Coordinates of C-alpha atoms in Angstrom, one line a residue:
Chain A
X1 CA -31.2 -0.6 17.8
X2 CA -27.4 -0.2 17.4
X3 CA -27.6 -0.1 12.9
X4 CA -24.0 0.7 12.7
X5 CA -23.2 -3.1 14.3
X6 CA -23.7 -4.9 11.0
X7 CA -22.2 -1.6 8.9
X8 CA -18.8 -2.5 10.7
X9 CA -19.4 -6.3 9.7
X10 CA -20.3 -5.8 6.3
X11 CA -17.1 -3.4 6.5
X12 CA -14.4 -6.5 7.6
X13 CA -16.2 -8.6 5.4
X14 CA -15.6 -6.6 2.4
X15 CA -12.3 -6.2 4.0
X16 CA -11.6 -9.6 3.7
X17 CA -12.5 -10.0 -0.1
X18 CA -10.4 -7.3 -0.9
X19 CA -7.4 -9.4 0.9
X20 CA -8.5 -12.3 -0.8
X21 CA -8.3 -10.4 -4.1
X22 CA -4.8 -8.9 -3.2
X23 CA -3.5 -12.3 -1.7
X24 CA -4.5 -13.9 -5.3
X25 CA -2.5 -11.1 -7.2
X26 CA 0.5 -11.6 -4.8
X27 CA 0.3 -15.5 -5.8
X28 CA 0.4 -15.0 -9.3
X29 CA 3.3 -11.8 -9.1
X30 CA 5.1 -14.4 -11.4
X31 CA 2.4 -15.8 -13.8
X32 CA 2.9 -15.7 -16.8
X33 CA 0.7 -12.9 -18.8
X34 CA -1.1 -12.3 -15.3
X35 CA -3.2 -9.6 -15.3
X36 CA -3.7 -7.9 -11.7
X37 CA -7.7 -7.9 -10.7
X38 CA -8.2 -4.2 -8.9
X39 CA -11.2 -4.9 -6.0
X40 CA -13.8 -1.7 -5.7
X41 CA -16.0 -1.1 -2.7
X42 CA -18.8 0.0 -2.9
X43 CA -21.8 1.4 -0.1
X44 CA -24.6 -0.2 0.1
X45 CA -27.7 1.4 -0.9
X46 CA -28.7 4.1 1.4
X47 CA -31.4 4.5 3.7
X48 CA -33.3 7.8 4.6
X49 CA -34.3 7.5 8.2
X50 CA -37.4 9.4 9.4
X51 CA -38.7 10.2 12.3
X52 CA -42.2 9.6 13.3
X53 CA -44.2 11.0 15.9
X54 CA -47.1 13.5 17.1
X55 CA -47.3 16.3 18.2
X56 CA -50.2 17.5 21.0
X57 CA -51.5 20.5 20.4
X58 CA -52.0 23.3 23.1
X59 CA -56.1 23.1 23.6
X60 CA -58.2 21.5 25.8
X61 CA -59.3 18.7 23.6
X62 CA -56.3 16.8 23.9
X63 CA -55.7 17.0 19.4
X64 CA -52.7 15.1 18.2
X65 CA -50.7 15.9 15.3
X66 CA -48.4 13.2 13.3
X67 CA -45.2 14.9 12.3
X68 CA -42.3 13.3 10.9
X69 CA -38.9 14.6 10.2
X70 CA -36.0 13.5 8.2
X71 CA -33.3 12.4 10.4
X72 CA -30.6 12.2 7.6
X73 CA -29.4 9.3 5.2
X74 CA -27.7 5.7 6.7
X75 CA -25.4 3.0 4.5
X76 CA -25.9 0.0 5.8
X77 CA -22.4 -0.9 5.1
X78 CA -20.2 -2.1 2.5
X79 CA -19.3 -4.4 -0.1
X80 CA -16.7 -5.9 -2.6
X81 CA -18.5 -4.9 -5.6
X82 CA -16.4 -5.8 -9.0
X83 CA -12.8 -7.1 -9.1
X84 CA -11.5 -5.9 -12.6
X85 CA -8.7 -7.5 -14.4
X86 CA -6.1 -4.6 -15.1
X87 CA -5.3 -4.9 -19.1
X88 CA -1.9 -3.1 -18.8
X89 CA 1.1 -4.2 -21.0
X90 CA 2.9 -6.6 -18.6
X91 CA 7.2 -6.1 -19.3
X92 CA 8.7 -8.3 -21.6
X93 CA 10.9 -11.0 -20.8
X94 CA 13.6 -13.0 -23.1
X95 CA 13.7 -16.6 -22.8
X96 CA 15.7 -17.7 -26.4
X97 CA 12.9 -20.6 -26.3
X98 CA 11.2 -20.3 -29.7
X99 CA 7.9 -21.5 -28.8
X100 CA 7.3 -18.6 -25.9
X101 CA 5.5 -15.6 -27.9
X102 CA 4.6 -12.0 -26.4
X103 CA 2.6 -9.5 -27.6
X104 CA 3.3 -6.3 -27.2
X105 CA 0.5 -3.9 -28.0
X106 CA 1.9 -0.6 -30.0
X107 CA -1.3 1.3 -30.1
X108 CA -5.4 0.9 -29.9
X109 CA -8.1 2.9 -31.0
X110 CA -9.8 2.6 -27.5
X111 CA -8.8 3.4 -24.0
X112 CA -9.4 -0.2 -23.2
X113 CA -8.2 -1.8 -25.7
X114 CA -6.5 -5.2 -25.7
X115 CA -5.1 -7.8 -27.9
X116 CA -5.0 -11.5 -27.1
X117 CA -4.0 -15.0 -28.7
X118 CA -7.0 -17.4 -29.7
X119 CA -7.1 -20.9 -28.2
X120 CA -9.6 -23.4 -27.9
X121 CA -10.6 -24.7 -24.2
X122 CA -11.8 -28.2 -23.6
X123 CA -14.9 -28.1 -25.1
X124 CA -13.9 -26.5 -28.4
X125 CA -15.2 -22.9 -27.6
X126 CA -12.7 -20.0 -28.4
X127 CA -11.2 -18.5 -25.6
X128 CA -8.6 -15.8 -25.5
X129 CA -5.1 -15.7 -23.1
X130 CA -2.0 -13.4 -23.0
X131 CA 0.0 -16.0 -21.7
X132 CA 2.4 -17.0 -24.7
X133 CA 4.1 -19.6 -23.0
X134 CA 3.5 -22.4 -25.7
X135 CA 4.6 -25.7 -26.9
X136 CA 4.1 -28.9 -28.9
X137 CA 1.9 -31.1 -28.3
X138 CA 2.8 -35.3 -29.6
X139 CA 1.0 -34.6 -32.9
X140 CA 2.6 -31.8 -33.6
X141 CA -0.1 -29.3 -32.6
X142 CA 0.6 -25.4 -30.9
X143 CA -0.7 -26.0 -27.5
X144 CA -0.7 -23.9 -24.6
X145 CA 0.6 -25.2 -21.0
X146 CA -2.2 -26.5 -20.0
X147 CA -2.6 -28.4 -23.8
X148 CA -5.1 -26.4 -25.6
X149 CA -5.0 -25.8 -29.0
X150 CA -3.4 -22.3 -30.3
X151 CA -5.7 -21.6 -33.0
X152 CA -5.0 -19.9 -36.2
X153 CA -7.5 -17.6 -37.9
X154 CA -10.3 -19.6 -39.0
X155 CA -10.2 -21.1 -35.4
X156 CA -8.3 -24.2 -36.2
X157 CA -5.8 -25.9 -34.6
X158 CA -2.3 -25.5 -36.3
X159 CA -0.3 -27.7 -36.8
X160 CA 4.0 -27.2 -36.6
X161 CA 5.7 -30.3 -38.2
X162 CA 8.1 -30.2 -35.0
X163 CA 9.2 -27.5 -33.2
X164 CA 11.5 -25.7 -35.9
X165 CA 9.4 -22.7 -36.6
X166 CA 9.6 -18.8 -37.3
X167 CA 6.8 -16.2 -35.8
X168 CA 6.5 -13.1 -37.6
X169 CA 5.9 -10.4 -35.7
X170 CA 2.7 -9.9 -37.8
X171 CA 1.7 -13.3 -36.3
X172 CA 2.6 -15.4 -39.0
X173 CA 4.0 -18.7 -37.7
X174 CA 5.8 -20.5 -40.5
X175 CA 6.6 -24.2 -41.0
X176 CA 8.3 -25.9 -43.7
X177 CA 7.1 -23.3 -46.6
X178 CA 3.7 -23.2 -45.4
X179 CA 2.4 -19.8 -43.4
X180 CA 0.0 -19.8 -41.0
X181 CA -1.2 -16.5 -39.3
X182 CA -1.9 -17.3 -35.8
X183 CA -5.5 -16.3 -34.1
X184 CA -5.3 -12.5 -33.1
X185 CA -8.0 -11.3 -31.5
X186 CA -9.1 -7.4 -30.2
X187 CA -11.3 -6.7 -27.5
X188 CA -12.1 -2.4 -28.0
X189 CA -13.4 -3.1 -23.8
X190 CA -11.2 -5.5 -21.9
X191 CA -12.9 -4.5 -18.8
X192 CA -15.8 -6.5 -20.3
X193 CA -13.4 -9.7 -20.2
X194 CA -14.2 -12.4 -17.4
X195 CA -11.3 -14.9 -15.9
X196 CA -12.3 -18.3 -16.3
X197 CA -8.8 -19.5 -14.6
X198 CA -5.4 -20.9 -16.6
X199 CA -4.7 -17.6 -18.1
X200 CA -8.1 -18.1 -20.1
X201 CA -10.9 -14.9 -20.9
X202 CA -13.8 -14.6 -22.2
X203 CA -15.9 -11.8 -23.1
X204 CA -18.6 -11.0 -20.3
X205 CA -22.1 -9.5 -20.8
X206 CA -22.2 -9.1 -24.7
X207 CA -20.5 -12.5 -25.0
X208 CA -19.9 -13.6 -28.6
X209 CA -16.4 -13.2 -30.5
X210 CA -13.6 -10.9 -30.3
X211 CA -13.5 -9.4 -33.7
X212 CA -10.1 -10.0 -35.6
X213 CA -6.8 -8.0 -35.1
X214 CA -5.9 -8.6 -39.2
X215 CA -7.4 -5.9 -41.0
X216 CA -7.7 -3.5 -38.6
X217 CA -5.6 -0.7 -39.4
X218 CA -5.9 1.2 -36.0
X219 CA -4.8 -1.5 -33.9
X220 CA -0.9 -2.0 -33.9
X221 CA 0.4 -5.2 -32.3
X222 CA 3.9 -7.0 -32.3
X223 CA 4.8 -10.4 -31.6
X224 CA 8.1 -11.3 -29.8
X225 CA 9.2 -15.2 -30.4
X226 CA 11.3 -15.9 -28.1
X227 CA 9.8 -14.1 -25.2
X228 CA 7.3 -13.8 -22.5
X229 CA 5.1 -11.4 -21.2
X230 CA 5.4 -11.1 -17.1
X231 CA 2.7 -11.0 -14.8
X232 CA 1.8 -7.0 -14.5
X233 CA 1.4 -7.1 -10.4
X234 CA 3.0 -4.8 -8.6
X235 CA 4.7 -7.0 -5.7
X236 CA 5.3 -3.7 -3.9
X237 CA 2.0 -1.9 -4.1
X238 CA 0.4 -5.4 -4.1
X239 CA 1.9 -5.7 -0.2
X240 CA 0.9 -1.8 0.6
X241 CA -2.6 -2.7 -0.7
X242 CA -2.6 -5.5 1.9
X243 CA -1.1 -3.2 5.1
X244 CA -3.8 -0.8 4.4
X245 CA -6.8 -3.6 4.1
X246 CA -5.4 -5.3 6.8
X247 CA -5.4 -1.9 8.9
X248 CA -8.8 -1.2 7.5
X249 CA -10.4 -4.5 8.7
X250 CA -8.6 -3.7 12.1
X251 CA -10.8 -0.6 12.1
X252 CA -13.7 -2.2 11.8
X253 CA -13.3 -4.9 14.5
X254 CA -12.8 -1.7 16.7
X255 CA -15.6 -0.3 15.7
X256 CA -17.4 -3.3 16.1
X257 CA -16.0 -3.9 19.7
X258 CA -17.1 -0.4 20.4
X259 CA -20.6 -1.5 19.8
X260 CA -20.4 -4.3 21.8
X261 CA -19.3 -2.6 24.8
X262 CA -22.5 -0.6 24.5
X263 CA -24.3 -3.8 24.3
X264 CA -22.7 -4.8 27.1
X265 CA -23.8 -1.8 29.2
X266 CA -27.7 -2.4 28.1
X267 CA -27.5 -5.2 29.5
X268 CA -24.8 -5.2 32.6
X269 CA -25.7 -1.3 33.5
X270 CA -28.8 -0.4 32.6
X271 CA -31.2 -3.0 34.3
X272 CA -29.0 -2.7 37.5
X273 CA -31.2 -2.3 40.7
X274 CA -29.1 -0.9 43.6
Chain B
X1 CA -14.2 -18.4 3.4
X2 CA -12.1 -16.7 5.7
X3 CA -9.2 -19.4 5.1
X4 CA -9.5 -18.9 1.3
X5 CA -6.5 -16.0 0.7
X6 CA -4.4 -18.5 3.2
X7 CA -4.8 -21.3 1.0
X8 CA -4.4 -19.4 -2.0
X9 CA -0.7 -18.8 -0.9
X10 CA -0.3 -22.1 0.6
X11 CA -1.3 -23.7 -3.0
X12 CA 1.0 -21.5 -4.5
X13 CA 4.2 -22.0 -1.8
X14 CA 3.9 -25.6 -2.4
X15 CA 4.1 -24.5 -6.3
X16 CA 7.1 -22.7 -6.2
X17 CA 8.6 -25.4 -4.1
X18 CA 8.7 -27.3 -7.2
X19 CA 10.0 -24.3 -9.0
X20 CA 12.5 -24.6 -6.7
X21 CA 13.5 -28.1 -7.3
X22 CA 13.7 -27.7 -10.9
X23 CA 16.0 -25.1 -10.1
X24 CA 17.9 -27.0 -7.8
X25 CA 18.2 -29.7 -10.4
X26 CA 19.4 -27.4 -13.3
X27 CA 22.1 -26.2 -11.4
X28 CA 23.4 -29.4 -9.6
X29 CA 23.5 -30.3 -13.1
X30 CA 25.5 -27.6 -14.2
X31 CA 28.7 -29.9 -15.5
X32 CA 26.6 -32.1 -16.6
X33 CA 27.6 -32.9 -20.5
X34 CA 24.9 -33.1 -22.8
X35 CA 22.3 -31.7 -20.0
X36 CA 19.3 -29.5 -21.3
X37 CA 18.2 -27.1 -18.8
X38 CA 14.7 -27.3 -17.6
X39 CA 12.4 -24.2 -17.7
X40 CA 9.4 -24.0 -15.5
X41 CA 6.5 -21.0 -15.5
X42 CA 3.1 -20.9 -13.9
X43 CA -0.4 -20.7 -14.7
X44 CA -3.1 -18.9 -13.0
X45 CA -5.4 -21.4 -11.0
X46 CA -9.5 -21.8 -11.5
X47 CA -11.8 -18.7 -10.8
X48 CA -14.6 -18.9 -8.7
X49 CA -17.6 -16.8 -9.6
X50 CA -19.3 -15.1 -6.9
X51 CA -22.8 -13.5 -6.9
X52 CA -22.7 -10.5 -4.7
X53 CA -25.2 -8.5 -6.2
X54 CA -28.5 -8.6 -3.6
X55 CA -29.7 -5.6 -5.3
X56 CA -29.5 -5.7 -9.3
X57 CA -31.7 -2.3 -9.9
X58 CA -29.1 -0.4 -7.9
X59 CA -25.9 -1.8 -10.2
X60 CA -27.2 -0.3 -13.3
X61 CA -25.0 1.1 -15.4
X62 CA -22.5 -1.1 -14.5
X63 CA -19.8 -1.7 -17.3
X64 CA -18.1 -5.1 -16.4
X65 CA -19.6 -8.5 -15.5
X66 CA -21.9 -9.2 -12.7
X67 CA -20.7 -10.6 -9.8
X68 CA -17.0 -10.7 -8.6
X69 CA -14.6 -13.5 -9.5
X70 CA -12.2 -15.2 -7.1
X71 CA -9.1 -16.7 -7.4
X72 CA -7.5 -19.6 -6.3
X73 CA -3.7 -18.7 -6.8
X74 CA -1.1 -19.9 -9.0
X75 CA 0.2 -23.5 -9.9
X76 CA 3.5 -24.3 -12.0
X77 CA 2.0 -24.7 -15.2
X78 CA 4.4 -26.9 -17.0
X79 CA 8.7 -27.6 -17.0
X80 CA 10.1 -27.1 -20.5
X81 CA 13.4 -28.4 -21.7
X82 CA 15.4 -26.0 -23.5
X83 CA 17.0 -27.8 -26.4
X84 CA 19.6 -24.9 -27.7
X85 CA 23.2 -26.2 -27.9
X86 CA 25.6 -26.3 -24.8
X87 CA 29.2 -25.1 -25.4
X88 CA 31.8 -27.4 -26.8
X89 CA 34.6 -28.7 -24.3
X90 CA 37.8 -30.0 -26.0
X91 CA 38.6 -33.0 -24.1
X92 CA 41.3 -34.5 -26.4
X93 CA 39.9 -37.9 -25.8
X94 CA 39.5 -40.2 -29.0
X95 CA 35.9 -41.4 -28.3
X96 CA 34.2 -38.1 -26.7
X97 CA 32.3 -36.8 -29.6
X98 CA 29.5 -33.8 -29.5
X99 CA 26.7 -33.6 -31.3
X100 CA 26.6 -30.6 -33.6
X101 CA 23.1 -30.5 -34.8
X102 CA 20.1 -29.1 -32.3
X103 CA 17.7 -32.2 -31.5
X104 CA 20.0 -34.7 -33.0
X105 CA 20.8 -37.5 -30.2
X106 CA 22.8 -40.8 -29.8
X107 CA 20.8 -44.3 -29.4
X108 CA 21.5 -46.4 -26.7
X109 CA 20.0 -50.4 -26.0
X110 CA 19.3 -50.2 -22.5
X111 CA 18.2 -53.0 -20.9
X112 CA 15.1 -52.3 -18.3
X113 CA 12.9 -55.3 -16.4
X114 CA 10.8 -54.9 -19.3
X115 CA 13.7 -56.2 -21.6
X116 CA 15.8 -54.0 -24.1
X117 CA 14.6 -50.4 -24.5
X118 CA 15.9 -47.9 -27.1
X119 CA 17.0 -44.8 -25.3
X120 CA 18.4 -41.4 -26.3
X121 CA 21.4 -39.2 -24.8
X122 CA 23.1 -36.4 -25.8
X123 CA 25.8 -37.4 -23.9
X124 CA 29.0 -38.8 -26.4
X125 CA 31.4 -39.8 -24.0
X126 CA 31.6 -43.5 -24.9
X127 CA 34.2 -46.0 -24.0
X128 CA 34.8 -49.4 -25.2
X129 CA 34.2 -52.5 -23.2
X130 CA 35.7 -55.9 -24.0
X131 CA 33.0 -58.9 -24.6
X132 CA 33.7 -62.7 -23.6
X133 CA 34.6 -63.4 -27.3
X134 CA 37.1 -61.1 -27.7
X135 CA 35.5 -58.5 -29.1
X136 CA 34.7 -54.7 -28.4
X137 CA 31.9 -53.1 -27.9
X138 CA 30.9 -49.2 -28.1
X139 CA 29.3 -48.5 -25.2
X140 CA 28.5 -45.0 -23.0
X141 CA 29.6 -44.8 -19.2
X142 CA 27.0 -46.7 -17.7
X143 CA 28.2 -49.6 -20.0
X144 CA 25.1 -49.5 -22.1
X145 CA 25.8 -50.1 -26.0
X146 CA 25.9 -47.3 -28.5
X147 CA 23.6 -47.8 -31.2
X148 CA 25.1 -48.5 -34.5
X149 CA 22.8 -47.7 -37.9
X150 CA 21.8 -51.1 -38.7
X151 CA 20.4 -50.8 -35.0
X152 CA 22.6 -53.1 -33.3
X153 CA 25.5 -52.5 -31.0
X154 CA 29.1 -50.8 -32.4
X155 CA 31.2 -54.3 -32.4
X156 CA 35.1 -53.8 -33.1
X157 CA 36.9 -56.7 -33.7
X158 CA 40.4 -56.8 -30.9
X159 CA 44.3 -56.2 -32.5
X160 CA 43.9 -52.4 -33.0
X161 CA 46.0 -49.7 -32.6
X162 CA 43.8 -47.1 -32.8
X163 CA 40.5 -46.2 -33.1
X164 CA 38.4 -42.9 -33.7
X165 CA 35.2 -41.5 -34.9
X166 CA 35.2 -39.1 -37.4
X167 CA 32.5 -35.8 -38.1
X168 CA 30.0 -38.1 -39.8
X169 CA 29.9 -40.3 -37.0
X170 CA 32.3 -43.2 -38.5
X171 CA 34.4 -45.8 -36.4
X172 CA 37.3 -45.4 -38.3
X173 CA 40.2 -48.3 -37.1
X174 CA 43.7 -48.3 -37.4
X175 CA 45.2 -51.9 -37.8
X176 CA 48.4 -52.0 -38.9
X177 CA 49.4 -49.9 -41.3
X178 CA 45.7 -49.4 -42.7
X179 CA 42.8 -47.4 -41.4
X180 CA 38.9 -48.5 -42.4
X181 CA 35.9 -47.8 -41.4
X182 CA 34.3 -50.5 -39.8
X183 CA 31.1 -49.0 -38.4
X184 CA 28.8 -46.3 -38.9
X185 CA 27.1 -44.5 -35.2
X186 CA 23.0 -44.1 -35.7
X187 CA 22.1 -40.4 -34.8
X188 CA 18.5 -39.7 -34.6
X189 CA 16.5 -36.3 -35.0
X190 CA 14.1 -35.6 -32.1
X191 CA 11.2 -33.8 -34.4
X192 CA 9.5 -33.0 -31.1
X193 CA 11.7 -33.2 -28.2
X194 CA 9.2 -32.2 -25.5
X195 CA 7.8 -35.1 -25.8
X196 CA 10.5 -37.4 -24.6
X197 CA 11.1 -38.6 -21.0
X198 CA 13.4 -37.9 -19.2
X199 CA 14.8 -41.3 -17.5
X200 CA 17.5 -39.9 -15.5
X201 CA 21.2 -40.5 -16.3
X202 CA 21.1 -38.0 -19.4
X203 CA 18.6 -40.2 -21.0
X204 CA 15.6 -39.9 -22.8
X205 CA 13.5 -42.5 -23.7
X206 CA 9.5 -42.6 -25.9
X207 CA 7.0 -42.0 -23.4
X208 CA 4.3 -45.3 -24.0
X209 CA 1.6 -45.1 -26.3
X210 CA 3.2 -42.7 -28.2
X211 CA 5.1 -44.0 -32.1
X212 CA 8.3 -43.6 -32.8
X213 CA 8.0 -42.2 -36.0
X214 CA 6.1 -39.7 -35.0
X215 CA 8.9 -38.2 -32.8
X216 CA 12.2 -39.6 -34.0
X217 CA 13.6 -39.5 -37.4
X218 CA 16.8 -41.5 -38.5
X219 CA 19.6 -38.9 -39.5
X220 CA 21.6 -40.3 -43.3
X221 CA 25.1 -40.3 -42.2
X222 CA 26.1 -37.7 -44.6
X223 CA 23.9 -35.5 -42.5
X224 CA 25.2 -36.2 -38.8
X225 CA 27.9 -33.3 -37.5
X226 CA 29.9 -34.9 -35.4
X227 CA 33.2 -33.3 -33.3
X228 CA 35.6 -35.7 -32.2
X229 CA 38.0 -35.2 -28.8
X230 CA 35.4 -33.2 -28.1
X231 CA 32.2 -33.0 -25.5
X232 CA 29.0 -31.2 -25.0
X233 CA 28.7 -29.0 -21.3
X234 CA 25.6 -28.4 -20.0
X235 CA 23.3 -25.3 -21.1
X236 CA 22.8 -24.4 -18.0
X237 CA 23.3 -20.6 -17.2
X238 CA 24.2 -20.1 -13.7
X239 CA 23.3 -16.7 -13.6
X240 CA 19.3 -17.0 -15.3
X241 CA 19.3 -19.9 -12.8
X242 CA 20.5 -17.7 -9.8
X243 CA 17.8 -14.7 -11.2
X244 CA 15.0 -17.2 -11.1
X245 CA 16.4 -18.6 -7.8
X246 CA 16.0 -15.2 -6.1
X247 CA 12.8 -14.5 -7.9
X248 CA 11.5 -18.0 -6.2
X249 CA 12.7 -16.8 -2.9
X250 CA 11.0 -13.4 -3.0
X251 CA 7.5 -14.5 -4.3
X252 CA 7.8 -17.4 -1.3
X253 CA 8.4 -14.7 1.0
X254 CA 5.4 -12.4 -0.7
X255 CA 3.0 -15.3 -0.2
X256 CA 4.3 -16.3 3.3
X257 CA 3.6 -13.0 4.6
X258 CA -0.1 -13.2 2.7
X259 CA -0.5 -15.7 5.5
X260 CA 0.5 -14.3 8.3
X261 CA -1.2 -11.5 7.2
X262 CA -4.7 -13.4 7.1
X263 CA -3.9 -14.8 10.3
X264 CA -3.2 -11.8 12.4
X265 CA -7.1 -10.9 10.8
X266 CA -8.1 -14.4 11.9
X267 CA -6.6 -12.8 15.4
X268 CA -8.6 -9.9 15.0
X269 CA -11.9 -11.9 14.7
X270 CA -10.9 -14.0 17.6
X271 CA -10.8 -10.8 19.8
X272 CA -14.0 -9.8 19.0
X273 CA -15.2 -11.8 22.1
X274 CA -12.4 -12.1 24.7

């Protein structure tokens, strides 16, 4: 049997994930507080192949011995494994509107560390975005775009009387004499954050709530009024990414014509009677 | 699933299509007076969660979420209207007047097939058209009466010899020998200006179902900052809309070649049997 067939499959389907996950970066190159997913392959398990068979032995009895022998190891191919968000600083952009907000993180006490606004999604779960691009809703409420709440500290929904209002860059957004410090929250492993689509995360496998920015003395954070925070995809390495998958998925449609033409000469070649 | 990273750009073309047209209309709209320039920015579209994992006992150790997460590309996630003050054009004409004051707008009756609606401009050059009775009345340049503060139209009795509006927003009449006042412009504050609509011809009108009070506030005269002989220009700024233009352009261009790109793979997959 020809294994290495549905290796070179597996290899342009993983291909073709991997374009998908480049081709969704290169559509968001301009969304605002876009964070770039980076696609890993990975082998499928490996297989040890063996081979069986006997051996006779030299007598007159005619003895038979089973041997086998390793033959040596076989991936059966590959796959898209994990496409990760990548939590760098996207640049900063000026817009002179006062409801846009940025972030810009200053410094973390993880690796991975990342700082995000607190909103509430439809069904009044906290969620967290980097996308600052806010506004006012017709009651007065801090929405985002797409009209969720912007939720101060103890998770409720604040309230702006109008659109006349200061940001600290502590976070404190300021209306009319009265402060209120806007939801901060710090993730110590954004790698554990999942997309859920419109700009919104939440946290993956240990699930629960961010813990708060306020009161942590390691983490530094600053937040810009009057500015955004640009998608951080590379449009240029975005476009290499795609040449070399593309060029990579031509390999294996080779490789996989290769095998065909073997196929071909089982059955053309092979059972030929001249 | 091989179309999806061709639809993901197509969805996001026909997105910045629209980009494009609210660029389009910001600077065709660049002498505009009293025109706010429309912003635009875009949201990341849903995610789709995939399960690829056949084999869970071979992902331990694995530090992000299971499974890989797909997007769909990028939408326009909402047009803004910046509200910040457009530069002030001396015109030398007695009844062009700018508005001084962020948010603060003129009232116009405008009659629609639904009878007489209450809309807003920014717009102050008004003129005066005669009546049957002999009267004049204040009106803008589609001939729709200025609102004066008791709510009704600006009515100037004929046999002037000259007429002008002074900083507070005061019709101040010269007959004679004598000037007087003899009415008093309404200027309303726009608390949350998002929330008005647009109605084309540098008017705004109260989007239905929403209150009135809840969005407009009256302005006391002594507040309203009027300039006479003098009118608004657009706040356009041709050169962030020619940055944007370009940046359109190019991410139109990245996303175009996205699908050519998955076609020539589509190409490749059709060779496989030729």
């Amino acid at each position: 049997m020809l294994r290495g067939f549905y290796t070179a499959a597996s290899g342009m389907m993983a291909n073709q994930r991997m374009q998908e996950t480049s081709s969704n970066n290169m559509a968001n190159a301009y969304t605002t507080g876009y964070k770039a997913d980076q696609g890993a392959m990975r082998a499928f398990p490996e297989l040890l192949i063996e081979q069986m068979g006997t051996k006779s032995l030299p007598v007159s009895k005619d003895l038979k011995l089973p041997v086998s022998r390793d033959v040596g190891s076989l991936n059966t191919g590959v796959y898209l494994q994990e496409a990760v968000p990548a939590f760098t600083q996207g640049d900063i952009k000026e817009t002179g509107i006062g409801m846009d907000l940025a972030l810009v993180q200053k410094t973390t006490p993880d690796e991975n560390g990342m700082v995000f606004f607190n909103v509430q999604n439809e069904s009044g779960e906290i969620r967290y975005t980097r996308n600052g691009n806010f506004t006012v809703d017709g009651e007065g409420y801090l929405t985002t775009n797409q009209g969720y709440y912007v939720v101060d500290q103890n998770g409720d929904p604040i309230q702006t009387e109008g659109m006349e209002f200061a940001v600290s860059v502590d976070g404190d957004l300021s209306t009319g004499g009265q402060v209120n410090p806007l939801g901060l929250s710090y993730s110590s492993n954004s790698q554990d954050m999942v997309k859920e689509g419109n700009g919104l995360y939440r946290p993956g496998s240990e699930g629960g709530v961010l813990a708060e920015v306020r009161g942590n003395p390691e983490v530094r954070v600053e937040l810009k009024q009057g500015f955004l925070e640009n998608s951080n995809v590379d449009p240029a390495r975005t476009m290499t990414e795609m040449m070399n998958t593309y060029r990579s998925f031509e390999m294996n449609q080779r490789v996989l014509k290769a095998y065909d033409q073997s196929m071909q000469k089982a059955v053309t070649e092979i059972a030929r009677l001249r | 699933m091989i179309n999806r990273s061709m639809s993901q750009a197509a969805v996001t073309m026909g997105q910045l299509q629209s980009k494009m047209d609210v660029i389009g209309h910001n600077l065709s709209n660049v002498n505009t007076h009293g025109y706010k320039s429309k912003t635009s920015s875009f949201s990341s579209l849903l995610y789709q969660q995939m399960d690829n994992l056949s084999h869970y006992e071979g992902e331990a150790n694995r530090l992000t979420h299971d499974g890989v997460r797909l997007g769909t590309g990028a939408k326009l996630g909402i047009t803004n209207v910046d509200l910040s003050q457009g530069s002030l054009q001396n015109t030398g004409r007695a009844l062009d007047v700018a508005l001084l004051e962020n948010n603060h707008l003129f009232g116009l009756q405008v009659h629609t097939e639904n009878g007489m609606d209450i809309q807003y401009t920014r717009s102050g050059n008004f003129y005066l058209n005669q009546m049957d009775d002999g009267s004049m009345i204040l009106t803008n340049s589609d001939g729709y009466p200025v609102m004066g503060i008791d709510g009704n139209e600006v009515r100037i009795e004929n046999d002037f010899s000259d007429i002008s509006i002074d900083k507070n927003g005061r019709v101040v009449v010269t007959r004679g020998e004598g000037q007087s006042v003899e009415a008093q412009l309404n200027v309303v504050e726009a608390v949350r200006p998002r929330t008005l609509e647009s109605v084309g011809n540098n008017r705004f009108r109260l989007p239905d179902g929403v209150a009135a009070n809840e969005v407009i506030t009256d302005v006391v005269p002594q507040d309203i900052q009027l300039q006479s002989e003098t009118l608004e220009a657009s706040n356009v700024n041709i050169s962030n809309q020619m940055t944007d233009m370009l940046m359109a352009q190019r991410a139109y261009q990245f996303n175009a070649k996205s699908i050519s790109t998955s076609d020539q793979m589509m190409g490749l997959v059709n060779q496989l049997r030729s």
